[in-house]
Short mmCIF file of C-alpha atoms and ligand atoms in Angstrom, two decimals:
data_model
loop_
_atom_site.label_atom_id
_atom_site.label_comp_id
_atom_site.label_asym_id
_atom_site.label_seq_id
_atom_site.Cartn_x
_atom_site.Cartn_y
_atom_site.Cartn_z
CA UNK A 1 7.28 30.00 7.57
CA UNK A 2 6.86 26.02 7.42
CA UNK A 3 9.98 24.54 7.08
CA UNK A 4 10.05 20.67 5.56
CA UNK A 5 13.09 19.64 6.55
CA UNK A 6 13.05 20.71 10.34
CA UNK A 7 9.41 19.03 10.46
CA UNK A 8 11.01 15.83 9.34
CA UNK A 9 14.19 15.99 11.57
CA UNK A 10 11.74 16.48 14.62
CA UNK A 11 9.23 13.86 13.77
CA UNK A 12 12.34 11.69 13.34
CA UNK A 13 13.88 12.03 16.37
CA UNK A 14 10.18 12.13 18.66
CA UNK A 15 9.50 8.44 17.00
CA UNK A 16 12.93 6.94 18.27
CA UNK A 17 11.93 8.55 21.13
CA UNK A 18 8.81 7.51 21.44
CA UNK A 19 8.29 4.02 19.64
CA UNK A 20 10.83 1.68 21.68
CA UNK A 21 9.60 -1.66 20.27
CA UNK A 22 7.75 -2.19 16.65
CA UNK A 23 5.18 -0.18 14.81
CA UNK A 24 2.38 -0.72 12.06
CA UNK A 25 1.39 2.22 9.59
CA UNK A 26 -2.07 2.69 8.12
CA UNK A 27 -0.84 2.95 4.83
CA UNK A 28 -3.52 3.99 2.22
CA UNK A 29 -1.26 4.76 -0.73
CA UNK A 30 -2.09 9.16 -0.37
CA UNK A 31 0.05 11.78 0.22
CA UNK A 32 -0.79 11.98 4.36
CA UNK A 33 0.06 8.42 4.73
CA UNK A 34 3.41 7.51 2.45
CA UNK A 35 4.78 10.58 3.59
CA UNK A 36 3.96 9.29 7.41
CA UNK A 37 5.63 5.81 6.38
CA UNK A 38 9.13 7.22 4.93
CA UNK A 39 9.15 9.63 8.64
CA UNK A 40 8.29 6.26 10.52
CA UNK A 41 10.58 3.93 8.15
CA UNK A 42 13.57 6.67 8.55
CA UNK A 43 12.90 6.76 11.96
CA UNK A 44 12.82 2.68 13.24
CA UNK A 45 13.73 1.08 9.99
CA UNK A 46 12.66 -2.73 9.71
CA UNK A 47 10.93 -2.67 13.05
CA UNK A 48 8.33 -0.89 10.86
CA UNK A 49 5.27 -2.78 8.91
CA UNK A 50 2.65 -0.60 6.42
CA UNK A 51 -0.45 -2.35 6.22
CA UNK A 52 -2.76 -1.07 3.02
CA UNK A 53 -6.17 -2.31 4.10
CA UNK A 54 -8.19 -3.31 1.03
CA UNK A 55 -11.76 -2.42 1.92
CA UNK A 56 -12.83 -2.95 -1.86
CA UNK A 57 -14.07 0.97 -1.36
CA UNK A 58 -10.97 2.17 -3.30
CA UNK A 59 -10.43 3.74 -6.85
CA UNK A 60 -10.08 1.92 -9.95
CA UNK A 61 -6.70 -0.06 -10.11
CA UNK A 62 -5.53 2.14 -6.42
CA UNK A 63 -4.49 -1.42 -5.09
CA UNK A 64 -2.36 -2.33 -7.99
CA UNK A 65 -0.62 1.00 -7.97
CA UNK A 66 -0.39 0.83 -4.23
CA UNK A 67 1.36 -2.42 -4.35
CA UNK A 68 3.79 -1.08 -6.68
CA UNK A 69 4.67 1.89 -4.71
CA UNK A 70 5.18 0.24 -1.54
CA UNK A 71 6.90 -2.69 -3.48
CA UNK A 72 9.44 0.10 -4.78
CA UNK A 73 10.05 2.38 -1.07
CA UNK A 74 12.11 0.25 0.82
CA UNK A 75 9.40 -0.31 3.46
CA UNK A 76 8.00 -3.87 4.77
CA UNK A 77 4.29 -3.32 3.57
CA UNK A 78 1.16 -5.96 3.69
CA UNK A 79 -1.87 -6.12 1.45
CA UNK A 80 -4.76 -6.86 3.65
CA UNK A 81 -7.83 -8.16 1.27
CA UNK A 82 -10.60 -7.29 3.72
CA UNK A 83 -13.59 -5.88 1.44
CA UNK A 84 -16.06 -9.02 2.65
CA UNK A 85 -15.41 -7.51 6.72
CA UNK A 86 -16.19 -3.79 5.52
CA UNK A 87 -19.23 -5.04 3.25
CA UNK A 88 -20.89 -6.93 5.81
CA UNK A 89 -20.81 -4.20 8.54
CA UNK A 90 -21.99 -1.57 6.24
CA UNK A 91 -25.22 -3.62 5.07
CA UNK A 92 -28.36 -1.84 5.74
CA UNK A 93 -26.85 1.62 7.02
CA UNK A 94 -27.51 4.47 4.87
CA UNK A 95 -26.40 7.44 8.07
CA UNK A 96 -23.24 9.12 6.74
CA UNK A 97 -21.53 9.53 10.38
CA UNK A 98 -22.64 5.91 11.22
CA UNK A 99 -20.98 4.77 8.01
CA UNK A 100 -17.74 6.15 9.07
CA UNK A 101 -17.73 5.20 12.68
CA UNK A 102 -18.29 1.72 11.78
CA UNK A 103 -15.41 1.88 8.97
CA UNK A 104 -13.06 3.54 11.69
CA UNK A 105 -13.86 0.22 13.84
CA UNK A 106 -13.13 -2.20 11.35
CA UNK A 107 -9.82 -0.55 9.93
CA UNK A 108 -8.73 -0.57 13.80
CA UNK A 109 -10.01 -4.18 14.16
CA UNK A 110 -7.78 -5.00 11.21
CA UNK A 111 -4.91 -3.03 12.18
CA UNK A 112 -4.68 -4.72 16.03
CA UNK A 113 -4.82 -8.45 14.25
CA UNK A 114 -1.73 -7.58 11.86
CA UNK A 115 -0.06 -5.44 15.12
CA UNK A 116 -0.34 -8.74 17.16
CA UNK A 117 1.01 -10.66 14.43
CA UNK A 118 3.77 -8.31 13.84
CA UNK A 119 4.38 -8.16 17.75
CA UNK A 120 3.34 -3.99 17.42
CA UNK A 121 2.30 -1.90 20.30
CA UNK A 122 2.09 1.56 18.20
CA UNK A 123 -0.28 2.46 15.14
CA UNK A 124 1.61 5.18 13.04
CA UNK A 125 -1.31 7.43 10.70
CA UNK A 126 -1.39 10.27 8.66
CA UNK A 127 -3.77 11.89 10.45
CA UNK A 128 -3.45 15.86 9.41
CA UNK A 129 -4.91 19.12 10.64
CA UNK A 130 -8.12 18.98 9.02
CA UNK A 131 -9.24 15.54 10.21
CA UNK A 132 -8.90 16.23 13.98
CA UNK A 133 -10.38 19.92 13.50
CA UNK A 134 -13.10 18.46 11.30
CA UNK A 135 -13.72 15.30 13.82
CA UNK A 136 -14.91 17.88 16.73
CA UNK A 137 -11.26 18.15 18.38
CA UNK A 138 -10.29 21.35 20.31
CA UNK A 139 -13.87 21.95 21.21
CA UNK A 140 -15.39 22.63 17.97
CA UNK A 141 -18.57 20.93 16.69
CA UNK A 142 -18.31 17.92 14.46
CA UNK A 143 -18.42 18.60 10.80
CA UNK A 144 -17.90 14.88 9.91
CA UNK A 145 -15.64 12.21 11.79
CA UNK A 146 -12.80 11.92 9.54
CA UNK A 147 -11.91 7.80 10.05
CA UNK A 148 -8.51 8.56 10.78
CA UNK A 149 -9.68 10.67 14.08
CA UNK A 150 -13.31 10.38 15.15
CA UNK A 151 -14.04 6.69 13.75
CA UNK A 152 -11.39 5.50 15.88
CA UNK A 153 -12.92 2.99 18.76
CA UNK A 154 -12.77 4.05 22.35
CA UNK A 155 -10.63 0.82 23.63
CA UNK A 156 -7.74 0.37 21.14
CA UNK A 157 -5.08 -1.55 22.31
CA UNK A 158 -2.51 0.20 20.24
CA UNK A 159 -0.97 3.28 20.76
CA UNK A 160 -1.04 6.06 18.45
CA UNK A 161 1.66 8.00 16.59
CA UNK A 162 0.69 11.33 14.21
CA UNK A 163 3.84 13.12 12.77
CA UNK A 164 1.79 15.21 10.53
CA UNK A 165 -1.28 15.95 13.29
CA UNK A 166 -0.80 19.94 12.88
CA UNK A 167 0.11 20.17 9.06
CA UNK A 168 -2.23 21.20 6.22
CA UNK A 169 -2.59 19.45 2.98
CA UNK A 170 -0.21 22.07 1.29
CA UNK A 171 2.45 21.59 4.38
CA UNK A 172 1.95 17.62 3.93
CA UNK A 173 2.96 18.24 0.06
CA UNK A 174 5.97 20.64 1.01
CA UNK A 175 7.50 17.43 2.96
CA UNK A 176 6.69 14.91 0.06
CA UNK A 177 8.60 17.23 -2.13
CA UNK A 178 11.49 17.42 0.53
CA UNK A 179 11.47 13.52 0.43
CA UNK A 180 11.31 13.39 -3.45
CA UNK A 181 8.00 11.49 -2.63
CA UNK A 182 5.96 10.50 -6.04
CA UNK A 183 2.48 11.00 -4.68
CA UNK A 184 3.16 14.23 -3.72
CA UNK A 185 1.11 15.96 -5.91
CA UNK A 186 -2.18 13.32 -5.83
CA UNK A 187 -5.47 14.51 -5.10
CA UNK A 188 -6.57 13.74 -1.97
CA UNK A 189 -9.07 11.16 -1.31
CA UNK A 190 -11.23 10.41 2.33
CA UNK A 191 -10.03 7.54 4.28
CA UNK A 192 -13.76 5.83 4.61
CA UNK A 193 -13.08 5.70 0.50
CA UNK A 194 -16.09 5.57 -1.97
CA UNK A 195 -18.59 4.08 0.62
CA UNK A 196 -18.88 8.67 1.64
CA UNK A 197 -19.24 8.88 -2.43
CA UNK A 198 -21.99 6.39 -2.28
CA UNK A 199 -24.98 8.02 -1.00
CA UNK A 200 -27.61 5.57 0.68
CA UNK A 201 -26.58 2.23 1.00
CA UNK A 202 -23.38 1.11 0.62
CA UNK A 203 -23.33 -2.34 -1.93
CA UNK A 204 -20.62 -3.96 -3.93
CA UNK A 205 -23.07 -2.72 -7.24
CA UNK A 206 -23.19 0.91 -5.75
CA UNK A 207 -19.76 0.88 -5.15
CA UNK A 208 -18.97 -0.49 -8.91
CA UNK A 209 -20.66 2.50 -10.25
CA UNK A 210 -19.45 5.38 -8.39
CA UNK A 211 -16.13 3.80 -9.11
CA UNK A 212 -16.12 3.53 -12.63
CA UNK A 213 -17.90 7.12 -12.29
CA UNK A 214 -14.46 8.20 -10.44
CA UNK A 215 -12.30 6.77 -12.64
CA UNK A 216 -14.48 9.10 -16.10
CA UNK A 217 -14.20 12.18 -13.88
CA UNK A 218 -10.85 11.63 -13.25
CA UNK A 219 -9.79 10.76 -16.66
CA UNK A 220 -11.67 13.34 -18.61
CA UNK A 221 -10.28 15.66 -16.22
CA UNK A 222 -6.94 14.78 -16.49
CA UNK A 223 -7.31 14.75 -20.45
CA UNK A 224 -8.84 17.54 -20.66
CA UNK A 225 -5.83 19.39 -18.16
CA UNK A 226 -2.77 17.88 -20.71
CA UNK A 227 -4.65 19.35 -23.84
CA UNK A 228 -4.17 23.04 -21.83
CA UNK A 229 -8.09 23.31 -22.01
CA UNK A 230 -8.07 23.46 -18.41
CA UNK A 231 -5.83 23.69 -14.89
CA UNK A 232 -6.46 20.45 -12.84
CA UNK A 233 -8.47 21.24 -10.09
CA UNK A 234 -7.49 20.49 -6.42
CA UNK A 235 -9.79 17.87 -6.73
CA UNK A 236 -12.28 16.06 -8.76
CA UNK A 237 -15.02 13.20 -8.53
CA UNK A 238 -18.15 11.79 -8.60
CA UNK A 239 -20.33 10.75 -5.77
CA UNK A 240 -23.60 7.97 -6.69
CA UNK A 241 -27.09 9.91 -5.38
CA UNK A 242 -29.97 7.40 -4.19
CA UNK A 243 -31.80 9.79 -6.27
CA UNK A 244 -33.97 8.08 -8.81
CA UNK A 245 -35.44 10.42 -11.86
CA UNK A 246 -36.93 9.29 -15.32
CA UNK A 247 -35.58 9.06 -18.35
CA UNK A 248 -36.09 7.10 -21.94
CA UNK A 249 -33.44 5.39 -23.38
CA UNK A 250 -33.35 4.11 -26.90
CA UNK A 251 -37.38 4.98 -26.85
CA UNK A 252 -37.88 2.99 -23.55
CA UNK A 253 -38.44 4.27 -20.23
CA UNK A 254 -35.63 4.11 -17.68
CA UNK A 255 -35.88 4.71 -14.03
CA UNK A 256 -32.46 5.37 -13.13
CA UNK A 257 -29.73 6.96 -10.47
CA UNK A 258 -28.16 10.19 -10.51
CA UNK A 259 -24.38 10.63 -10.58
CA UNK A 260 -23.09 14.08 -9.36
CA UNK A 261 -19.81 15.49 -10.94
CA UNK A 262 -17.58 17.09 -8.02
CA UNK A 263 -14.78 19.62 -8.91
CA UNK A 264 -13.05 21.67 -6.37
CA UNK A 265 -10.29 24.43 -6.17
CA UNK A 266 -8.72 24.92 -2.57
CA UNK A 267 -5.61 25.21 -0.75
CA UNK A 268 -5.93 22.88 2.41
CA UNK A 269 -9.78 21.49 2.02
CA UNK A 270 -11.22 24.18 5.26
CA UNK A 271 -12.82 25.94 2.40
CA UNK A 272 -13.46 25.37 -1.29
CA UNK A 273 -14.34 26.66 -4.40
CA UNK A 274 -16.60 24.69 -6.72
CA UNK A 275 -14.38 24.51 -9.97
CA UNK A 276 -15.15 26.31 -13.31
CA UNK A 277 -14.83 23.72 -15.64
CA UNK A 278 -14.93 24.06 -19.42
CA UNK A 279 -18.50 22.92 -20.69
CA UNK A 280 -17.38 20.81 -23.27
CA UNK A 281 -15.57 18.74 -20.55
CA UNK A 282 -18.64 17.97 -18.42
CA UNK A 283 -20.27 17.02 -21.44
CA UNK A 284 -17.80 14.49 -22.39
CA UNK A 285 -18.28 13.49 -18.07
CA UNK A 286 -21.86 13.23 -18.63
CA UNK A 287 -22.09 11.42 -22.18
CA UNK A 288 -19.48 8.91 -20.50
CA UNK A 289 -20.91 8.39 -17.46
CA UNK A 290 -24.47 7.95 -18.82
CA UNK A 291 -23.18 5.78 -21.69
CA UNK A 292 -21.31 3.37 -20.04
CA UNK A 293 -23.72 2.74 -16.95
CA UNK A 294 -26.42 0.75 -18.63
CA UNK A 295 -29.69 1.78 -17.27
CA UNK A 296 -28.54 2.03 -13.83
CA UNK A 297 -27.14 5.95 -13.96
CA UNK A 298 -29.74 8.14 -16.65
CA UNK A 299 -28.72 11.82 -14.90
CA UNK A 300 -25.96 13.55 -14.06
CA UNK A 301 -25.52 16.47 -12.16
CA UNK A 302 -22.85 19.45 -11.60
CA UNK A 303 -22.42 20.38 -8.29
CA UNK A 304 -21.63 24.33 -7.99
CA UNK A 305 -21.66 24.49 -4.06
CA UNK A 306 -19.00 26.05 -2.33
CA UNK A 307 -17.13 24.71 0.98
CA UNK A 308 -19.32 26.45 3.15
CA UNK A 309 -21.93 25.54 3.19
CA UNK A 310 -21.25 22.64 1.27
CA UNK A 311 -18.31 20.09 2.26
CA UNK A 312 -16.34 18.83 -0.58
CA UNK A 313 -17.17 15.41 0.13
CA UNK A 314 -21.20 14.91 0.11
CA UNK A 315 -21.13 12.53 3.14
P1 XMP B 1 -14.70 17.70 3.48
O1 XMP B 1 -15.59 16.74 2.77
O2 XMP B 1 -14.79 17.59 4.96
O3 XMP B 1 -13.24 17.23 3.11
O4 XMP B 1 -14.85 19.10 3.00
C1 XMP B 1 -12.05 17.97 3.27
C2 XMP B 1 -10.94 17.11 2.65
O5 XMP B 1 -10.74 15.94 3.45
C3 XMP B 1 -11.01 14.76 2.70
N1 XMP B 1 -11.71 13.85 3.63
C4 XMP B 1 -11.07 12.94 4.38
N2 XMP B 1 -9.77 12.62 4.47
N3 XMP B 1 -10.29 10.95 6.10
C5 XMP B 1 -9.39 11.61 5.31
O6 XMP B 1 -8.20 11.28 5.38
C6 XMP B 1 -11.62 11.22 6.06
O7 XMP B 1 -12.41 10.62 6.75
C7 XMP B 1 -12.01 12.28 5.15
N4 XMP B 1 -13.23 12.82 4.84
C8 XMP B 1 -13.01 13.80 3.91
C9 XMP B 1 -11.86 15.20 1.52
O8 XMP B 1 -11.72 14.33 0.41
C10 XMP B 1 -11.30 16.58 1.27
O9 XMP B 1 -10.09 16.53 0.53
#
């Protein structure tokens, strides 16, 4: 049986241990990492900074909220505006493992500047289970390299530090309850962001859309689970497709992108069930997300995969 509060009474004690001078936390505002921060923060107090790395591939208002929470946890924190660094080195690459070796690099990059400023020699992340097994660790084949894990460069001058390395997503939320942690109950979302949601290219416009797209699934979703038509799922999205497919528009001929709706049920994201959402709902999904897009987005799409074969993300 997993027991919270003997995880977080080890994990305290191994990063006094361990961590003798200052640390830095990859803090992205999700369950894996705030829970990671109040371990690390309990553990060396003040000689602790969380860094939230703006990439401008987050969700709709996520920095804003971010700010808040770490404004409200007792923990040093930093808002890094960086999306310009992550744009340019994403321009012109359209291969999904290339994409998130490239983002692992530059959150690193960013992460060793603050560390230096901060006089840190250790890196704390909320790397879990699944992003190490996933990444190709313990002999297994790559499924995709979770940025956290595989995306991280081969010289790195800091050290790392993973309190949560062998917990599962339903583990991680055990502790966040133990903590009374807010986020505990969040969906989870992939550390490379939207730029895995944004098939093809990855561009400030794409990225627009398949946020806004996020944000419809999420709140018609979310609506939809307060009226009782529905349970929330474990999670739910949208993902852009380079995918272009006619369509006519007010009489007129549009040539335009397809969005693909994402719902999944699961327990710790190894496997997943594609979510049996009430029609009306993905009606309401697709009249918003076709409404409000212009011409740019004329189809969208359910996805009814499972996880296999499928992976929850598409990239
Ligand atoms: P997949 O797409 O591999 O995702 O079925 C399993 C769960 O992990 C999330 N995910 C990530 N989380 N870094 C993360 O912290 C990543 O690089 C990453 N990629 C996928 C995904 O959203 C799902 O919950």
């Amino acid at each position: 049986m997993f027991n919270a509060e003997s995880l977080v009474d080890t994990q305290i004690r191994k990063i006094k241990e361990k961590v003798t001078g200052k640390a830095i936390i990859a803090c992205s505002g999700g369950v894996d990492s705030v829970v990671s921060a109040v371990i690390a923060s309990k553990a060396i107090g003040d000689r602790l900074l969380a860094v939230y790395v703006n990439t401008g591939l987050m969700r709709k208002g996520e920095t804003e909220e971010v700010r808040g929470m770490l404004g409200s946890m007792n923990v040093n924190f930093k808002i890094l505006d960086a999306d310009n660094i992550f744009f340019e080195g994403l321009k012109g690459i359209t291969d999904p493992e290339a994409k998130r070796k490239i983002i692992g690099e530059k959150f690193i990059r960013c992460f060793e500047k603050e560390a230096k400023e901060f006089g840190a020699k250790y890196l704390v992340q909320g790397t879990i289970a699944p992003d190490w097994i996933e990444s190709g660790e313990g002999g297994r084949d790559v499924v995709k390299s979770h940025h956290n894990v595989g995306g991280i460069p081969k010289e790195m001058d800091l050290e790392l530090v993973e309190p949560l390395r062998d917990l599962y997503k339903d583990e991680v939320r055990q502790v966040a309850r133990f903590l009374g942690i807010e986020v505990s109950e969040r969906q989870p979302f992939p550390g490379p962001g939207l730029s895995v949601r944004c098939l093809g290219e990855v561009t400030p416009e794409n990225i627009a859309i398949v946020r806004e797209a996020c944000h419809i699934v999420e709140d018609e979703i979310q609506k939809a689970s307060a009226d009782g038509k529905m349970e929330l799922p474990w999670q739910y999205f949208a993902a852009l497709l380079p995918i272009r497919s006619v369509g006519v528009r007010d009489g007129k001929r549009v040539y335009g992108m397809t969005v693909v709706v994402r719902a999944v049920l699961s327990k710790d994201g190894m496997t997943a069930k594609c979510a049996h959402i009430p029609f009306s709902v993905l009606e309401s999904v697709s009249a918003r997300i076709a409404g409000e897009m212009g011409d740019k987005v004329n189809r969208v799409v359910y996805d009814i995969t499972n996880k296999p074969p499928a992976t929850i993300e598409w990239e």
